[in-house]
Amino acid sequence: MHALDITDLVKVYDDGTTALGGLSLTVPDGGFHGLLGPNGSGKSTLIGIVAGLVRGPVGHVRVFGHDAVADPRRARTLVGLAPQEVHLDRFLTAREVLMFHGRYFGMRKAEAAERADELLDAFDLGGKASTRPNRLSGGMRRRLLIARALVHRPRLAILDEPTAGVDLELRRDLWTYLERLREEQRTAILLTTHYLEEAETLCDDVSIIRDGRIVAAGTAAGIIARYGGPRLEDAYLRVMRGAAAEAGT
Ligand code: ADP
């Protein structure tokens, strides 16, 4: 069964904007999928639908076989979202941030505490359990945000630009955690990023989206072979130029 199975997904916002114009993609169980595309291409809308936050799409979205359009609540429990913007409650400690999330998803207090400690350990935040998020370094805050997404043991983690705006060293450091996340937590991952090198390094497959449609998909090597490299970045730019020429924009 696929972690995520999307077919012909259309989302038109109330003001008439078509954010997704018939998009299909699948992420296998345990897969690491990169979603690439310029601003405004529909990535957040797609993520919002899968996470049950954006309502009223048309099409099929199945998260481990559960219909996320008809029953967004059930799908939500299977999904862990690490959002782009960091809104961590500054009155809670790092450990409390994780525990609260667990309680929100119906975990008993002892269970949430145990899971919080486990994740603090896994993300090397054990020494920061009593620290408030605004006192953590930028890299630690990103790790806490990813850890928070995993508290309720989702089978699919959605990471929305987890390394945006961090320096190269820190980004490389975060990659190690993302690799570990897949291996140790056995979670399928949907990642959005503007760093093509990141997608090339981490992801099994990528989808390149533009104007709410997939314009290229496959392994990074496959896309490079088809559109020309040497790097995914080069192929990406060619895909975008080709799509723009075709759309006449
Ligand atoms: P991305 O995450 O790739 O930047 P979005 O999903 O945010 O793309 O946006 C896709 C399109 O939908 C854009 O044209 C954007 O302006 C539009 N859009 C996003 N959210 C809304 C909204 N709440 N109401 C109307 N249009 C929206």
Short mmCIF file of C-alpha atoms and ligand atoms in Angstrom, two decimals:
data_model
loop_
_atom_site.label_atom_id
_atom_site.label_comp_id
_atom_site.label_asym_id
_atom_site.label_seq_id
_atom_site.Cartn_x
_atom_site.Cartn_y
_atom_site.Cartn_z
CA MET A 1 0.00 0.00 0.00
CA HIS A 2 1.24 3.49 -0.82
CA ALA A 3 1.96 6.01 1.91
CA LEU A 4 0.41 8.62 -0.35
CA ASP A 5 -1.64 8.12 -3.46
CA ILE A 6 -2.96 11.20 -5.21
CA THR A 7 -4.95 11.10 -8.43
CA ASP A 8 -6.29 14.01 -10.48
CA LEU A 9 -6.28 16.43 -7.59
CA VAL A 10 -7.90 19.78 -8.29
CA LYS A 11 -8.17 22.67 -5.86
CA VAL A 12 -9.86 25.91 -6.76
CA TYR A 13 -9.89 28.55 -4.01
CA ASP A 14 -12.98 30.63 -3.33
CA ASP A 15 -11.59 33.56 -5.32
CA GLY A 16 -11.35 31.36 -8.42
CA THR A 17 -7.59 30.67 -8.25
CA THR A 18 -6.79 27.18 -9.49
CA ALA A 19 -3.96 26.12 -7.20
CA LEU A 20 -3.91 22.47 -8.35
CA GLY A 21 -5.01 21.58 -11.83
CA GLY A 22 -5.22 17.78 -11.87
CA LEU A 23 -2.16 16.54 -10.07
CA SER A 24 -1.20 12.90 -9.49
CA LEU A 25 1.64 11.47 -7.47
CA THR A 26 2.45 8.49 -5.29
CA VAL A 27 4.87 7.98 -2.44
CA PRO A 28 5.56 4.34 -1.57
CA ASP A 29 5.60 3.19 2.04
CA GLY A 30 8.97 4.18 3.45
CA GLY A 31 9.72 6.36 0.41
CA PHE A 32 11.39 9.76 0.48
CA HIS A 33 9.74 12.05 -2.06
CA GLY A 34 10.80 15.57 -2.96
CA LEU A 35 8.28 18.14 -4.11
CA LEU A 36 9.98 20.88 -6.09
CA GLY A 37 8.58 23.96 -7.72
CA PRO A 38 8.68 27.76 -7.69
CA ASN A 39 6.66 29.88 -5.29
CA GLY A 40 2.99 29.79 -6.12
CA SER A 41 3.17 26.43 -7.90
CA GLY A 42 0.83 24.72 -5.41
CA LYS A 43 3.13 22.95 -2.96
CA SER A 44 1.54 24.38 0.20
CA THR A 45 -1.93 23.68 -1.12
CA LEU A 46 -0.99 20.07 -1.79
CA ILE A 47 0.56 19.67 1.65
CA GLY A 48 -2.43 21.36 3.28
CA ILE A 49 -4.83 18.94 1.61
CA VAL A 50 -2.82 15.87 2.64
CA ALA A 51 -2.56 17.17 6.21
CA GLY A 52 -6.31 17.86 6.32
CA LEU A 53 -5.89 21.63 6.66
CA VAL A 54 -7.08 22.77 3.22
CA ARG A 55 -10.65 21.78 2.53
CA GLY A 56 -12.76 21.24 -0.52
CA PRO A 57 -10.41 19.65 -3.07
CA VAL A 58 -11.73 17.41 -5.84
CA GLY A 59 -9.95 14.16 -6.64
CA HIS A 60 -8.48 11.21 -4.78
CA VAL A 61 -6.05 11.52 -1.91
CA ARG A 62 -5.28 8.36 0.00
CA VAL A 63 -2.94 8.25 2.97
CA PHE A 64 -2.14 4.59 3.62
CA GLY A 65 -5.43 3.76 1.97
CA HIS A 66 -7.50 6.26 3.98
CA ASP A 67 -9.44 8.80 1.99
CA ALA A 68 -8.08 12.17 3.08
CA VAL A 69 -10.75 14.11 1.18
CA ALA A 70 -13.78 12.33 2.68
CA ASP A 71 -12.24 11.82 6.12
CA PRO A 72 -9.49 14.40 6.73
CA ARG A 73 -9.47 13.67 10.49
CA ARG A 74 -8.37 10.08 10.14
CA ALA A 75 -5.75 11.01 7.58
CA ARG A 76 -4.45 13.66 9.98
CA THR A 77 -3.50 11.09 12.56
CA LEU A 78 -1.40 9.26 9.98
CA VAL A 79 0.40 12.42 8.92
CA GLY A 80 2.97 14.46 10.83
CA LEU A 81 3.50 17.97 9.52
CA ALA A 82 6.57 20.08 10.22
CA PRO A 83 5.37 23.45 8.94
CA GLN A 84 7.49 26.15 7.42
CA GLU A 85 6.78 28.83 9.93
CA VAL A 86 8.00 28.31 13.41
CA HIS A 87 5.21 28.95 15.87
CA LEU A 88 6.54 27.25 18.94
CA ASP A 89 4.96 28.33 22.18
CA ARG A 90 7.64 30.28 23.98
CA PHE A 91 6.12 29.57 27.37
CA LEU A 92 6.67 25.84 27.03
CA THR A 93 9.94 23.97 27.34
CA ALA A 94 11.17 21.80 24.46
CA ARG A 95 9.94 18.71 26.29
CA GLU A 96 6.54 20.30 26.93
CA VAL A 97 6.20 21.27 23.27
CA LEU A 98 6.50 17.59 22.39
CA MET A 99 4.28 16.40 25.24
CA PHE A 100 1.50 18.84 24.40
CA HIS A 101 1.49 17.64 20.85
CA GLY A 102 1.19 14.04 22.02
CA ARG A 103 -1.67 14.95 24.37
CA TYR A 104 -3.40 16.75 21.50
CA PHE A 105 -3.29 13.50 19.55
CA GLY A 106 -4.82 11.62 22.47
CA MET A 107 -1.75 10.12 24.10
CA ARG A 108 -1.80 9.50 27.83
CA LYS A 109 0.51 11.72 29.84
CA ALA A 110 3.06 9.01 30.65
CA GLU A 111 3.08 7.85 27.05
CA ALA A 112 3.55 11.41 25.75
CA ALA A 113 6.39 11.97 28.23
CA GLU A 114 8.13 8.79 27.18
CA ARG A 115 7.78 9.62 23.51
CA ALA A 116 9.01 13.19 24.12
CA ASP A 117 12.16 11.89 25.82
CA GLU A 118 12.74 9.38 23.07
CA LEU A 119 12.54 12.09 20.41
CA LEU A 120 14.64 14.59 22.36
CA ASP A 121 17.28 11.88 22.41
CA ALA A 122 16.92 10.99 18.73
CA PHE A 123 17.34 14.64 17.73
CA ASP A 124 20.20 15.30 20.17
CA LEU A 125 18.09 17.67 22.22
CA GLY A 126 18.29 15.64 25.42
CA GLY A 127 20.27 18.37 27.14
CA LYS A 128 17.71 20.99 26.10
CA ALA A 129 14.57 19.35 27.49
CA SER A 130 13.91 22.22 29.91
CA THR A 131 14.91 24.98 27.51
CA ARG A 132 12.29 27.21 25.89
CA PRO A 133 12.29 27.20 22.07
CA ASN A 134 13.23 30.89 21.84
CA ARG A 135 16.44 30.03 23.70
CA LEU A 136 17.39 27.26 21.28
CA SER A 137 19.71 27.81 18.32
CA GLY A 138 18.10 27.97 14.87
CA GLY A 139 19.21 24.43 14.05
CA MET A 140 17.87 23.06 17.32
CA ARG A 141 14.52 24.75 16.73
CA ARG A 142 14.27 23.12 13.31
CA ARG A 143 15.03 19.75 14.89
CA LEU A 144 12.42 20.31 17.56
CA LEU A 145 9.86 21.14 14.90
CA ILE A 146 10.63 17.89 13.07
CA ALA A 147 10.54 15.95 16.34
CA ARG A 148 7.15 17.50 17.15
CA ALA A 149 5.76 16.28 13.84
CA LEU A 150 6.70 12.72 14.85
CA VAL A 151 5.31 12.57 18.39
CA HIS A 152 2.12 10.70 17.49
CA ARG A 153 4.09 8.24 15.36
CA PRO A 154 2.74 9.28 11.98
CA ARG A 155 3.52 6.94 9.12
CA LEU A 156 3.99 9.83 6.71
CA ALA A 157 6.01 12.91 7.66
CA ILE A 158 5.59 16.09 5.65
CA LEU A 159 8.49 18.47 5.96
CA ASP A 160 7.83 21.87 4.48
CA GLU A 161 11.17 23.48 3.64
CA PRO A 162 12.88 22.18 6.77
CA THR A 163 16.22 23.71 5.82
CA ALA A 164 15.06 27.04 4.37
CA GLY A 165 17.27 29.95 5.25
CA VAL A 166 19.85 28.02 7.27
CA ASP A 167 23.56 28.11 6.47
CA LEU A 168 25.29 25.35 4.56
CA GLU A 169 26.83 23.68 7.58
CA LEU A 170 23.55 23.56 9.43
CA ARG A 171 21.76 22.27 6.34
CA ARG A 172 24.20 19.38 6.05
CA ASP A 173 23.71 18.71 9.71
CA LEU A 174 19.92 18.59 9.25
CA TRP A 175 20.31 16.17 6.35
CA THR A 176 21.82 13.66 8.76
CA TYR A 177 18.69 13.91 10.89
CA LEU A 178 16.43 13.52 7.88
CA GLU A 179 18.30 10.38 6.82
CA ARG A 180 18.03 9.07 10.34
CA LEU A 181 14.34 9.90 10.45
CA ARG A 182 13.69 7.62 7.54
CA GLU A 183 15.83 4.82 8.88
CA GLU A 184 15.02 4.84 12.58
CA GLN A 185 11.44 6.07 12.66
CA ARG A 186 10.53 4.17 9.48
CA THR A 187 8.53 7.05 8.19
CA ALA A 188 7.67 7.85 4.60
CA ILE A 189 8.66 11.43 3.89
CA LEU A 190 7.31 14.15 1.63
CA LEU A 191 9.78 17.02 1.54
CA THR A 192 9.54 20.41 -0.09
CA THR A 193 12.70 22.32 -0.73
CA HIS A 194 14.17 24.99 -2.96
CA TYR A 195 17.60 23.40 -2.64
CA LEU A 196 17.89 21.06 -5.59
CA GLU A 197 21.06 19.51 -4.23
CA GLU A 198 19.14 18.56 -1.12
CA ALA A 199 16.47 16.75 -3.12
CA GLU A 200 19.14 15.07 -5.23
CA THR A 201 20.94 13.81 -2.14
CA LEU A 202 18.03 12.75 0.03
CA CYS A 203 15.08 11.80 -2.12
CA ASP A 204 14.32 8.54 -3.92
CA ASP A 205 11.97 10.36 -6.27
CA VAL A 206 11.05 13.94 -7.00
CA SER A 207 8.09 15.69 -8.59
CA ILE A 208 8.60 19.05 -10.22
CA ILE A 209 5.45 21.11 -10.15
CA ARG A 210 4.48 24.28 -11.94
CA ASP A 211 1.09 26.02 -11.99
CA GLY A 212 -0.51 23.17 -10.05
CA ARG A 213 0.62 20.44 -12.40
CA ILE A 214 3.48 17.97 -12.42
CA VAL A 215 5.82 18.84 -15.26
CA ALA A 216 8.47 16.20 -14.55
CA ALA A 217 8.77 13.29 -12.13
CA GLY A 218 11.04 10.37 -11.34
CA THR A 219 14.42 9.77 -9.81
CA ALA A 220 16.87 12.67 -9.93
CA ALA A 221 19.11 10.54 -12.19
CA GLY A 222 16.18 9.79 -14.49
CA ILE A 223 15.21 13.47 -14.77
CA ILE A 224 18.83 14.44 -15.44
CA ALA A 225 19.10 11.73 -18.12
CA ARG A 226 15.95 12.99 -19.78
CA TYR A 227 16.41 16.75 -19.57
CA GLY A 228 20.18 17.09 -19.29
CA GLY A 229 22.46 17.80 -16.33
CA PRO A 230 24.98 17.64 -15.00
CA ARG A 231 22.99 18.39 -11.83
CA LEU A 232 19.31 18.24 -11.01
CA GLU A 233 19.38 22.03 -10.88
CA ASP A 234 20.26 22.16 -14.59
CA ALA A 235 17.52 19.71 -15.51
CA TYR A 236 15.03 21.62 -13.32
CA LEU A 237 15.76 24.89 -15.13
CA ARG A 238 15.28 23.21 -18.50
CA VAL A 239 12.01 21.65 -17.37
CA MET A 240 10.77 25.05 -16.22
CA ARG A 241 11.79 26.80 -19.43
CA GLY A 242 10.13 24.09 -21.49
CA ALA A 243 6.93 24.28 -19.46
CA ALA A 244 6.87 28.08 -19.72
CA ALA A 245 7.32 27.93 -23.51
CA GLU A 246 4.54 25.38 -23.78
CA ALA A 247 2.18 27.46 -21.63
CA GLY A 248 3.14 30.58 -23.56
CA THR A 249 4.06 32.43 -20.35
P1 ADP B 1 3.48 27.28 -3.14
O1 ADP B 1 3.37 26.62 -1.81
O2 ADP B 1 4.13 26.41 -4.17
O3 ADP B 1 4.12 28.63 -3.05
P2 ADP B 1 0.60 27.71 -2.95
O4 ADP B 1 -0.07 26.39 -2.79
O5 ADP B 1 0.80 28.55 -1.73
O6 ADP B 1 2.00 27.51 -3.72
O7 ADP B 1 -0.21 28.59 -4.00
C1 ADP B 1 -0.71 28.09 -5.23
C2 ADP B 1 -1.61 29.15 -5.85
O8 ADP B 1 -2.78 29.28 -5.06
C3 ADP B 1 -0.99 30.53 -5.93
O9 ADP B 1 -1.47 31.15 -7.09
C4 ADP B 1 -1.53 31.21 -4.69
O10 ADP B 1 -1.59 32.61 -4.88
C5 ADP B 1 -2.91 30.61 -4.58
N1 ADP B 1 -3.41 30.53 -3.19
C6 ADP B 1 -2.82 29.94 -2.12
N2 ADP B 1 -3.59 30.04 -1.03
C7 ADP B 1 -4.71 30.71 -1.40
C8 ADP B 1 -5.91 31.13 -0.73
N3 ADP B 1 -6.11 30.85 0.57
N4 ADP B 1 -6.85 31.78 -1.44
C9 ADP B 1 -6.65 32.05 -2.75
N5 ADP B 1 -5.57 31.67 -3.46
C10 ADP B 1 -4.60 31.02 -2.80
#
